[in-house]
Tab-separated table of C-alpha atoms (C1' of nucleotides) in Angstrom:
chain	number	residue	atom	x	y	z
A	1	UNK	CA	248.492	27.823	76.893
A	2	UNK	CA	247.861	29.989	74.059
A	3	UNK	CA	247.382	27.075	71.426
A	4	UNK	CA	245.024	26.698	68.464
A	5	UNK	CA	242.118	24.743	69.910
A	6	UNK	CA	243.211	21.748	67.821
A	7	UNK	CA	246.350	21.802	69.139
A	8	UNK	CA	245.525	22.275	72.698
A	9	UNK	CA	243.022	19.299	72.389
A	10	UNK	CA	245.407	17.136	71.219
A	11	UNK	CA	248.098	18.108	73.641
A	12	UNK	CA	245.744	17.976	76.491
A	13	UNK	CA	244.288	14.539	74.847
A	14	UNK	CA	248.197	13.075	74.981
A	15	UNK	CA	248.873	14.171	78.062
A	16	UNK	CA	246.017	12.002	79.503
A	17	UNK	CA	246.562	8.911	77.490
A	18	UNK	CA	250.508	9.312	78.597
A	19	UNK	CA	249.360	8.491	82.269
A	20	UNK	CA	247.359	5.433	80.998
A	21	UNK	CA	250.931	4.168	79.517
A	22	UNK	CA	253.899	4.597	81.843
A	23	UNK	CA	254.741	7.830	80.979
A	24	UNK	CA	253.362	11.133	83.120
A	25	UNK	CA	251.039	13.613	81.962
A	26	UNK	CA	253.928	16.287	80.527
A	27	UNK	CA	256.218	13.922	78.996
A	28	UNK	CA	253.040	13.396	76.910
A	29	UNK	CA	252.509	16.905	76.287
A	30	UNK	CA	255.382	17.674	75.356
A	31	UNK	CA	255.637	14.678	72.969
A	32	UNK	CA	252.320	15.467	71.245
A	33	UNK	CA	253.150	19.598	70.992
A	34	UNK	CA	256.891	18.367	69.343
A	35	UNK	CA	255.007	16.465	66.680
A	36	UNK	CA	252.492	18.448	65.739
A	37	UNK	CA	255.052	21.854	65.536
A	38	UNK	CA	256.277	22.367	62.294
A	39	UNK	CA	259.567	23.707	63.520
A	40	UNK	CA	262.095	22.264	66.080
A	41	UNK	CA	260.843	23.963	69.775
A	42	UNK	CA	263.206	25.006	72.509
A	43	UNK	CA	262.727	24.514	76.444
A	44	UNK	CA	261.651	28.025	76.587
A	45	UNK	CA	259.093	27.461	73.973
A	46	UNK	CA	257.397	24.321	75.723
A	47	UNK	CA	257.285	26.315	79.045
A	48	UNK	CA	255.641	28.626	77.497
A	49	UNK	CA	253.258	26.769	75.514
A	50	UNK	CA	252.498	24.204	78.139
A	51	UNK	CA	252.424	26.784	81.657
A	52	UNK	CA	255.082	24.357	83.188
A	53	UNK	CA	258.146	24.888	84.584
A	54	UNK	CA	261.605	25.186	83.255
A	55	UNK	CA	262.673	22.490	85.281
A	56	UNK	CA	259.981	19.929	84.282
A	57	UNK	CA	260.398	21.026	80.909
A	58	UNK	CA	264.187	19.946	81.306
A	59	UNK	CA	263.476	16.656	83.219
A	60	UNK	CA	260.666	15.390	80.660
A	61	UNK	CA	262.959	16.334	77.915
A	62	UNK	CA	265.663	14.133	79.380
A	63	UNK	CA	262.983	11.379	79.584
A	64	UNK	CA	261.859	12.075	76.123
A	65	UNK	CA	265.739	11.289	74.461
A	66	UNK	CA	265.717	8.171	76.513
A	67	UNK	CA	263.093	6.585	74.797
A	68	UNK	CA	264.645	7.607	71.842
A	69	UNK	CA	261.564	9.884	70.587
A	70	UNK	CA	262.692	13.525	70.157
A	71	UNK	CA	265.356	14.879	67.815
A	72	UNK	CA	267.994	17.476	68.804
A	73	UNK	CA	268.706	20.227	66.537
A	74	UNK	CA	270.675	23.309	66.393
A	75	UNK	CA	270.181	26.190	64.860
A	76	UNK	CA	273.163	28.252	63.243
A	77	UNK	CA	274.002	31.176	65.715
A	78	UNK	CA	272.194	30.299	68.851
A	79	UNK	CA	273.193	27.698	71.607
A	80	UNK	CA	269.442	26.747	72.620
A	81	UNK	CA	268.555	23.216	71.858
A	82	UNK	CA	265.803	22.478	69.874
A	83	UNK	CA	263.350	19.583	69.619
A	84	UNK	CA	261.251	17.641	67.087
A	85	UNK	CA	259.569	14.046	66.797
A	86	UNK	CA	261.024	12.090	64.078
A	87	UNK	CA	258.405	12.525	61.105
A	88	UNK	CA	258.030	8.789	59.630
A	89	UNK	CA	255.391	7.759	62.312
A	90	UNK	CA	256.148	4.038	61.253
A	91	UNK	CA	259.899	4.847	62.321
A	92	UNK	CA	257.809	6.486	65.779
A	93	UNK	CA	256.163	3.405	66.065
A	94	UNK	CA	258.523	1.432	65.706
A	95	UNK	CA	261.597	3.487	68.055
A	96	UNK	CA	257.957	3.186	70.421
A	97	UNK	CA	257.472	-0.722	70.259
A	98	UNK	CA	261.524	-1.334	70.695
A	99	UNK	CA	261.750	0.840	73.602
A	100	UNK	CA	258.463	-1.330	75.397
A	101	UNK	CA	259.536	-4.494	74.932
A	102	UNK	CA	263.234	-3.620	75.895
A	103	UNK	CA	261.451	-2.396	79.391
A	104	UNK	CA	258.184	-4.391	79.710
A	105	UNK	CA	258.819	-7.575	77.784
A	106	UNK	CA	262.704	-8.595	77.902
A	107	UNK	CA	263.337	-8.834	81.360
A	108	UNK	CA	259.924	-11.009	81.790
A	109	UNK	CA	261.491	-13.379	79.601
A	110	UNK	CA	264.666	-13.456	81.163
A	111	UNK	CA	262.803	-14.008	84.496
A	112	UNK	CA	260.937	-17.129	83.058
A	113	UNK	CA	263.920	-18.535	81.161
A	114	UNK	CA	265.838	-18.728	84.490
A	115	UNK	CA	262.556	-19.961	86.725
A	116	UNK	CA	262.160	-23.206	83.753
A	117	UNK	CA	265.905	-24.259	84.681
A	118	UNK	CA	265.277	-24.545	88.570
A	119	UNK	CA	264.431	-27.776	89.360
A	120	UNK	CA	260.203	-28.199	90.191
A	121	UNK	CA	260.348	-28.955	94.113
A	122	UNK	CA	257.131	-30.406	94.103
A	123	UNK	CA	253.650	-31.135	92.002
A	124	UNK	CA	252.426	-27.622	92.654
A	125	UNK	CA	255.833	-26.346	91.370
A	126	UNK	CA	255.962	-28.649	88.063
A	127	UNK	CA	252.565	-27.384	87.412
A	128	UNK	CA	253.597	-23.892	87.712
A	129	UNK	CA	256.340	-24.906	85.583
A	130	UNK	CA	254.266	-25.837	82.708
A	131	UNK	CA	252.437	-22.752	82.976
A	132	UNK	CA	255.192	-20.522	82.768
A	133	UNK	CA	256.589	-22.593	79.833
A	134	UNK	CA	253.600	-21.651	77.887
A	135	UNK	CA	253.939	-18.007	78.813
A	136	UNK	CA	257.546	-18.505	77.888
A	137	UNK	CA	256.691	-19.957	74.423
A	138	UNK	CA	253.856	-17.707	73.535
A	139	UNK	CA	256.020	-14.423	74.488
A	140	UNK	CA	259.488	-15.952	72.372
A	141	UNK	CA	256.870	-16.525	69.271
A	142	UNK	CA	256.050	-12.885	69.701
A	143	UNK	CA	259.083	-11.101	69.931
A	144	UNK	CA	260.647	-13.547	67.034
A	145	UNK	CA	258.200	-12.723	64.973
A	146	UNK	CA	258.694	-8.932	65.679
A	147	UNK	CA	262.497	-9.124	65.225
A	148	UNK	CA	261.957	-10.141	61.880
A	149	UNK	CA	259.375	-8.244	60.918
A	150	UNK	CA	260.676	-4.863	62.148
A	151	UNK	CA	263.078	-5.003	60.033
A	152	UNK	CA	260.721	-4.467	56.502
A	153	UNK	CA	260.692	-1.062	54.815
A	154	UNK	CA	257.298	0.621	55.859
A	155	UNK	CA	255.866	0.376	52.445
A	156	UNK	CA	256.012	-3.476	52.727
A	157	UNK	CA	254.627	-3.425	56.082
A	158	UNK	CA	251.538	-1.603	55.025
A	159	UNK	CA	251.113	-4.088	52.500
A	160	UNK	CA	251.485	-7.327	54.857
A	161	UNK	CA	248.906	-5.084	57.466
A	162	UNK	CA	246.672	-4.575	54.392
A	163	UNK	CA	246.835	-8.487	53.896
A	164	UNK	CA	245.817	-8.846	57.008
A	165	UNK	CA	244.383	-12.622	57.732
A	166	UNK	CA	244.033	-12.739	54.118
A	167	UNK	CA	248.171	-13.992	54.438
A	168	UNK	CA	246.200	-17.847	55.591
A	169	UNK	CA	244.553	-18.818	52.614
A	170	UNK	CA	248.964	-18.555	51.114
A	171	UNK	CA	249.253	-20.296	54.121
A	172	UNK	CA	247.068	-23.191	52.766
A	173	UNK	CA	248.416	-23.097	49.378
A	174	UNK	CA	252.001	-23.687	50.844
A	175	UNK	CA	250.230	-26.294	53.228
A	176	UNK	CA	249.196	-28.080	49.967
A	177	UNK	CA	252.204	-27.831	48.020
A	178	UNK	CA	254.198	-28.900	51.218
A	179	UNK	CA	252.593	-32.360	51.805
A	180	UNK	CA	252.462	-32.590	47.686
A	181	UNK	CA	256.373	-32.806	47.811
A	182	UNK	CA	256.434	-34.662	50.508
A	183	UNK	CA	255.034	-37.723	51.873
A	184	UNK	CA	251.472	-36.867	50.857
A	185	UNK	CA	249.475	-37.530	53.866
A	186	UNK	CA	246.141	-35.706	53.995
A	187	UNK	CA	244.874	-33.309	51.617
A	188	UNK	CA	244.853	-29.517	53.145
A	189	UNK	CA	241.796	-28.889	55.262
A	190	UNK	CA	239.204	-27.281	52.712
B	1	UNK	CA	253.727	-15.764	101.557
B	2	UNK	CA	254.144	-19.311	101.749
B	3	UNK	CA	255.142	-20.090	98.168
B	4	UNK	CA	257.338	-21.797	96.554
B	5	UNK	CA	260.391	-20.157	95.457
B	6	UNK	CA	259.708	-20.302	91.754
B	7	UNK	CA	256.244	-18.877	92.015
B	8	UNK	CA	256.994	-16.408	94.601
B	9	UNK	CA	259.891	-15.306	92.120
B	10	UNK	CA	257.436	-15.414	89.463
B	11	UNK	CA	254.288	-13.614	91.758
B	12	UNK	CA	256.674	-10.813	92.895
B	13	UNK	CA	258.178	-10.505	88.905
B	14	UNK	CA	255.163	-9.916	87.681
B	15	UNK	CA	254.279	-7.697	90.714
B	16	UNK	CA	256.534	-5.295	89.671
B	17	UNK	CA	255.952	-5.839	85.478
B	18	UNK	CA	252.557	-4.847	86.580
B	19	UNK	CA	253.517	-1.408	87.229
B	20	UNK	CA	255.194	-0.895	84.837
B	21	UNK	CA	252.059	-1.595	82.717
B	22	UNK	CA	249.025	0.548	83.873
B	23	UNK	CA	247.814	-2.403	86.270
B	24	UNK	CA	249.132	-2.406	90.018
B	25	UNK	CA	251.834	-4.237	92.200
B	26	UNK	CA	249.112	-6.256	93.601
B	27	UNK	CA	246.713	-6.644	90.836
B	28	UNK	CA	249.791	-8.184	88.968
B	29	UNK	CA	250.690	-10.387	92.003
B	30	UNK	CA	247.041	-11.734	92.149
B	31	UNK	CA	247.125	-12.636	88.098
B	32	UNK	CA	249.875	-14.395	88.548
B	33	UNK	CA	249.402	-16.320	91.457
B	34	UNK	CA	245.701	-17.417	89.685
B	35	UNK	CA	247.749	-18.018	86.516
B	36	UNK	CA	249.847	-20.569	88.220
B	37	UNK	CA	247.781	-22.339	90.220
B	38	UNK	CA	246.643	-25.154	89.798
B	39	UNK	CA	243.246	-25.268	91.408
B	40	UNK	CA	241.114	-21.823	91.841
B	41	UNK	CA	241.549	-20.180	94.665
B	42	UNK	CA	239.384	-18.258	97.071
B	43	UNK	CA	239.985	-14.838	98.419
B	44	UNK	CA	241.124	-15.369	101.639
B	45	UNK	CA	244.166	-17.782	100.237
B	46	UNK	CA	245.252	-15.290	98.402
B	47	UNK	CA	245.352	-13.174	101.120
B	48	UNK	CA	247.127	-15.833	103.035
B	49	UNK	CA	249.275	-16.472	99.936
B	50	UNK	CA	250.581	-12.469	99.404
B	51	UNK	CA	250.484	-11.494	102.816
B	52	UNK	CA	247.802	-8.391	101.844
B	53	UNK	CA	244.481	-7.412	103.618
B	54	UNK	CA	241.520	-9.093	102.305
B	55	UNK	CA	239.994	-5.442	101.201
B	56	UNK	CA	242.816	-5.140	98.816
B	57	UNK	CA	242.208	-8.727	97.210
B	58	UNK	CA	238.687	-7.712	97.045
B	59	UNK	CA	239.332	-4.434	95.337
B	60	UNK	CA	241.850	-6.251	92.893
B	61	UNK	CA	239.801	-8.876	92.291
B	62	UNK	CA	237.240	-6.816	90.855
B	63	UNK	CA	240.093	-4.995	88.989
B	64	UNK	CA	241.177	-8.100	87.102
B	65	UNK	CA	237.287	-8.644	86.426
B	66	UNK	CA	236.579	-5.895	84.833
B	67	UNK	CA	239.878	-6.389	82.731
B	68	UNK	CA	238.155	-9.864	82.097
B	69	UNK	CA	241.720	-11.926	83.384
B	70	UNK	CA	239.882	-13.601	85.829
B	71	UNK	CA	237.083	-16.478	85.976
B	72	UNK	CA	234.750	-17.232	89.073
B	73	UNK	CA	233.824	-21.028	89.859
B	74	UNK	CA	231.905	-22.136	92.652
B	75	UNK	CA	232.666	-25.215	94.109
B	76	UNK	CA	229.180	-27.081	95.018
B	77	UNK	CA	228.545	-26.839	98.854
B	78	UNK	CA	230.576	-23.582	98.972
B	79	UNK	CA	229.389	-20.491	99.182
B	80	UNK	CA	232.613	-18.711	98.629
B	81	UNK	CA	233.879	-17.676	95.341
B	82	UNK	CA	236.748	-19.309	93.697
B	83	UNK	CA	238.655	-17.544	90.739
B	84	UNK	CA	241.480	-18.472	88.513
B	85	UNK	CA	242.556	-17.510	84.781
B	86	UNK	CA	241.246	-18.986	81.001
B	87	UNK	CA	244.245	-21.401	80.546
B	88	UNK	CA	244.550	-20.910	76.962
B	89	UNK	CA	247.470	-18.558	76.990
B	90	UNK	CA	246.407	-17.081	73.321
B	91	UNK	CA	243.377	-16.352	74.449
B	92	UNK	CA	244.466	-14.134	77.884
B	93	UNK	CA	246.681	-12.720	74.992
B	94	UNK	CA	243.893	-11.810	73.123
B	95	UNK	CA	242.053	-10.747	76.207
B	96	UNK	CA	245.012	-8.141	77.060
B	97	UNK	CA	244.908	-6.972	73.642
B	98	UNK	CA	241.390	-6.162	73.348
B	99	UNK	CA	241.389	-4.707	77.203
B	100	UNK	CA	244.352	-2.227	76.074
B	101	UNK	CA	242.807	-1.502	73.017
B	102	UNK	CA	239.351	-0.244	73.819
B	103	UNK	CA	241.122	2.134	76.671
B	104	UNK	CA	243.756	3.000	75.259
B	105	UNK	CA	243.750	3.022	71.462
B	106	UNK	CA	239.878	3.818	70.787
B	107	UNK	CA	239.555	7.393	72.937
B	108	UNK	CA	242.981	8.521	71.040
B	109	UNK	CA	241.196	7.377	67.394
B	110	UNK	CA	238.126	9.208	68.322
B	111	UNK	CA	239.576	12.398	69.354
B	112	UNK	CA	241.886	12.425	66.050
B	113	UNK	CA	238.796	11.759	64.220
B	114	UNK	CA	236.938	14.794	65.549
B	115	UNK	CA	240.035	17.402	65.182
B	116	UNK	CA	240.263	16.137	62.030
B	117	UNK	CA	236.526	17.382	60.586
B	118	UNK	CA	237.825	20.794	62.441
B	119	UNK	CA	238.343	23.277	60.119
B	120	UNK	CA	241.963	24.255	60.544
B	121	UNK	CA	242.114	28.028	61.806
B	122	UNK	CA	245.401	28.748	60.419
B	123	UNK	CA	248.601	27.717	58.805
B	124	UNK	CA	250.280	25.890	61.886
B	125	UNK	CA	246.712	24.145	62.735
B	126	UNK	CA	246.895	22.818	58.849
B	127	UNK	CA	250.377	21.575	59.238
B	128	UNK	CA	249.144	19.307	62.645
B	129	UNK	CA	246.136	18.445	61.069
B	130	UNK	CA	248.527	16.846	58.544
B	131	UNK	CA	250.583	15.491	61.481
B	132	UNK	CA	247.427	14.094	63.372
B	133	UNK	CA	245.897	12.401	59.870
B	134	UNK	CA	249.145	10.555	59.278
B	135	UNK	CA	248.804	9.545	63.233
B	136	UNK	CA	245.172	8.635	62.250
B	137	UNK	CA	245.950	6.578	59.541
B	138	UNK	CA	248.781	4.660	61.256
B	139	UNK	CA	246.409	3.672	63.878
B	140	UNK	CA	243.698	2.641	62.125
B	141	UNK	CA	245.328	0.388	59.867
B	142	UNK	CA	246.986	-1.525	62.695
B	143	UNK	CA	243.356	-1.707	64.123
B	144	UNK	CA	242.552	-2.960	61.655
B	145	UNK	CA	244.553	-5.432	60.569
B	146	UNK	CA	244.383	-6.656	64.507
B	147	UNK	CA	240.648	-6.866	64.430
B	148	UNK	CA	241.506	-8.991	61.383
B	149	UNK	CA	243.808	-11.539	62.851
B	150	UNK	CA	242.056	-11.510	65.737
B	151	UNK	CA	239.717	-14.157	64.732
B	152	UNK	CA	242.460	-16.459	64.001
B	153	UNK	CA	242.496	-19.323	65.582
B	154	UNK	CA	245.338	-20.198	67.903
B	155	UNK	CA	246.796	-22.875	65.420
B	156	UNK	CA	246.670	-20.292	62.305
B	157	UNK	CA	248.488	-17.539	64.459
B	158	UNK	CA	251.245	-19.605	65.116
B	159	UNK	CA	251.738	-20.631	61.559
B	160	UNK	CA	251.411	-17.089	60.829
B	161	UNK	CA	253.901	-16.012	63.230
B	162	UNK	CA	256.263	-18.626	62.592
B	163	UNK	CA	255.909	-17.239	59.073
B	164	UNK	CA	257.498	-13.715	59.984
B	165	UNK	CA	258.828	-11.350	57.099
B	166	UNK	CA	259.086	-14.055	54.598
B	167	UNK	CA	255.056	-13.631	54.473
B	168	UNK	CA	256.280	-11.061	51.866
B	169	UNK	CA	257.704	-13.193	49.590
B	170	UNK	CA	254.149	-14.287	48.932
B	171	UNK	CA	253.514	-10.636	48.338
B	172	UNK	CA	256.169	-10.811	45.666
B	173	UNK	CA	254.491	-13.514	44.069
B	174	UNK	CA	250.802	-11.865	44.205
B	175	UNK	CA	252.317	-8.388	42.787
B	176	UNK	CA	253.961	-10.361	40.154
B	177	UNK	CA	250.860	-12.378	39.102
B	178	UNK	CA	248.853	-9.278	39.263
B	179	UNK	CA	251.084	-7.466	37.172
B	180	UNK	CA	251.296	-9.773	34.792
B	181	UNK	CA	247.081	-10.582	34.536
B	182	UNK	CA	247.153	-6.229	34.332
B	183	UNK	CA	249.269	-4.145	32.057
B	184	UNK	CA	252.233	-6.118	32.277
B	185	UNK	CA	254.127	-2.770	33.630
B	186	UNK	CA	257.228	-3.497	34.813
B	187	UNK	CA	258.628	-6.956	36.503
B	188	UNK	CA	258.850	-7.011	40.244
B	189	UNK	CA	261.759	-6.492	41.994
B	190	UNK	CA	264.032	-9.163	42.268
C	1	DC	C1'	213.584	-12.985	110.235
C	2	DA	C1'	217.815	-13.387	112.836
C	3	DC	C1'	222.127	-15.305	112.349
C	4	DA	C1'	226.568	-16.669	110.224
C	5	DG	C1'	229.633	-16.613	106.674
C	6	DA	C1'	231.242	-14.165	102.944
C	7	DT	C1'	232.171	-9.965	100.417
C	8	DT	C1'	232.294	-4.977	99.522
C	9	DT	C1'	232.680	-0.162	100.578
C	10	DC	C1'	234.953	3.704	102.350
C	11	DA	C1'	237.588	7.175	104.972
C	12	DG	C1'	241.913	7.909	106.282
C	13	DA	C1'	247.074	6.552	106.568
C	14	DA	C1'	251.116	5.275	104.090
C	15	DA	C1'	253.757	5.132	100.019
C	16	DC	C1'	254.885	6.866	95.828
C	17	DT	C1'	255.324	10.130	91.844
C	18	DA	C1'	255.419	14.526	89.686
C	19	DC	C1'	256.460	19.285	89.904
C	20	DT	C1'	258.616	23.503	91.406
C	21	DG	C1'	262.084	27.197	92.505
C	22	DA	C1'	266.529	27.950	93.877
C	23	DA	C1'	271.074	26.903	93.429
C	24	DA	C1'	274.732	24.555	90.731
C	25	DT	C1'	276.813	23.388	86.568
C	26	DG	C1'	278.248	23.855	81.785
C	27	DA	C1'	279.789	26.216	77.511
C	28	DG	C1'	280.776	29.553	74.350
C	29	DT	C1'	282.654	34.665	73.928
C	30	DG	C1'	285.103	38.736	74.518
D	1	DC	C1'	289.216	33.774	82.956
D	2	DA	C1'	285.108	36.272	83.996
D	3	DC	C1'	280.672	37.038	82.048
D	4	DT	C1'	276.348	35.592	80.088
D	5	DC	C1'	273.100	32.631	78.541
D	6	DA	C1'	271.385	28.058	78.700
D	7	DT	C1'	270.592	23.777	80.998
D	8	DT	C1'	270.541	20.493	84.864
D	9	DT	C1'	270.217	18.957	89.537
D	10	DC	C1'	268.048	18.566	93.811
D	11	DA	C1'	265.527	19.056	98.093
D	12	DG	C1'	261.236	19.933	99.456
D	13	DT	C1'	256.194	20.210	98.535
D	14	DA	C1'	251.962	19.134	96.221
D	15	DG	C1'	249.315	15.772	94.297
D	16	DT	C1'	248.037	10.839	93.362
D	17	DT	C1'	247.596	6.241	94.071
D	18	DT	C1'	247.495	2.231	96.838
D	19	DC	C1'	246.435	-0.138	100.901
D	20	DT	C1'	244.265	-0.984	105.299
D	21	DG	C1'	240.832	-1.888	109.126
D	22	DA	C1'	236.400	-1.017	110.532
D	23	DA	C1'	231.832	-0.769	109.362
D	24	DA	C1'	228.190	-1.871	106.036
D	25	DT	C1'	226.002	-4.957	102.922
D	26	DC	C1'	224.646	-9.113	100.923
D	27	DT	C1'	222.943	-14.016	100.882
D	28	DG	C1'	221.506	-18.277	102.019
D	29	DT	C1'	219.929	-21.261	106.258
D	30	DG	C1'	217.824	-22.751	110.477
DNA sequence: CACAGATTTCAGAAACTACTGAAATGAGTG
DNA sequence: CACTCATTTCAGTAGTTTCTGAAATCTGTG
């Protein structure tokens, strides 16, 4: 690997995390060495750069595109493909959190949806049943609340992360001016 | 296994999640058979329950311990040791969150930290310290505005979830206000 | 302190995943 | 349509992880 030290620790550094996460040791390598490259690489380039083969260099790649995380680019006169990373990391994050919950969270859902219809076949099984409703509940709050929040323009979500649990005491306020207009039944909690 | 339908659906669904995640088939089996219980259960039902040697539930046991998903009771008059899960589901949320955090999120904001005091050794090394300082900053602020919420309680989170985007229309407000206490610059956007 | 019940450790077997090199496929060019 | 350059596929191997059964350890009791 003849990469600046910086480079090569970061590369290296990826390639271990990857393994924590699904994804294998090069996938992550090759990841972290597309982002931090100025310029779009080609296959050649990563086998080079990384001492893999061409092969794994193809397959990862392949991998890569299916998560929706590397850009394909041509250059004018040559038939290689070349690679980047999308450079808005908030669009990386976000192309990151989509891609997880469409594999890790989504069919979990679907699984418990379909488990709460079956009719409980006993006391053990309506217990169960309660429990899973809860997981059900919490996990549909969560990806709601990601749906619509996805959808802001990064500079807004930095604000609303800046906010951070700050956003309760508006909470109150509406709280007050809620039971104001309405029926008035207890003040706010202090 | 012995189960119910439901729950065996359930045990061998979140079998297979789990590996998907960094946590094994049968770690993820054991978590969710503890999750849906009822009553906590002692090693050797679980090995009764998944049909696995009593080694493995040992092994994963200790797993799900040090992940902190699991708590031990002891039933008076019983030596053996019974475990099931915290049955707040925000809580083994939070749990999860923290867990994944400290191994996965921490050693990747402590390694861009320290490339980032690196003097860069050349042009390509200053354009992925760039790279790695947006990367940093990204990180950090979500860290940060998790270690914020955090502390929520359950009741607050839901509010603030059930919230969603619209949380920035009390943004709108506060930039308005503010602008209008300051300079008086220009109004906010519509 | 020896015994019984419970749990843990560990070396090796089984299962799985990642990686390679060789061969196959694809795509533009003369 | 044959040649060349680039990419992909695939079968086999290397490397890892998971799981087991047997042996070791631990802990309270008679």
């Amino acid at each position: 690997m003849n990469l600046s030290p910086t480079i090569q620790a970061f590369v290296l550094h990826f390639g271990e995390m990857g393994s924590r996460w699904g994804i294998n040791r090069t996938v992550g390598q090759i990841y972290a060495l597309l982002y931090v490259s100025r310029d779009p690489l080609c296959a050649d380039q990563i086998v080079e750069a990384l001492e893999i083969s061409r092969s794994n260099v193809s397959m990862s790649l392949r991998e890569l595109q299916g998560w929706n995380l590397v850009l394909l680019k041509h250059l004018p006169g040559d038939r290689r493909d070349f690679f980047t990373t999308p450079d808005d990391v908030w669009q990386i994050l976000r192309t990151l959190a989509e891609e997880r919950k469409k594999r890790e969270v989504d069919p979990t859902l679907s699984v418990l949806r379909e488990l709460l219809m079956q009719a409980p076949s006993s006391d053990e099984d309506r217990f169960a049943q309660t429990r899973l409703g809860e997981m059900h509940t919490l996990i549909e709050r969560l990806t709601t609340w990601y749906d619509d929040v996805k959808r802001l323009e990064p500079e807004r979500l930095v604000a609303l992360l800046a906010l951070g649990s700050k956003v309760t005491k508006f909470l109150d306020t509406k709280d007050r001016i809620v039971s104001l207009g309405r029926k008035r039944k207890e003040p706010a909690a202090p």
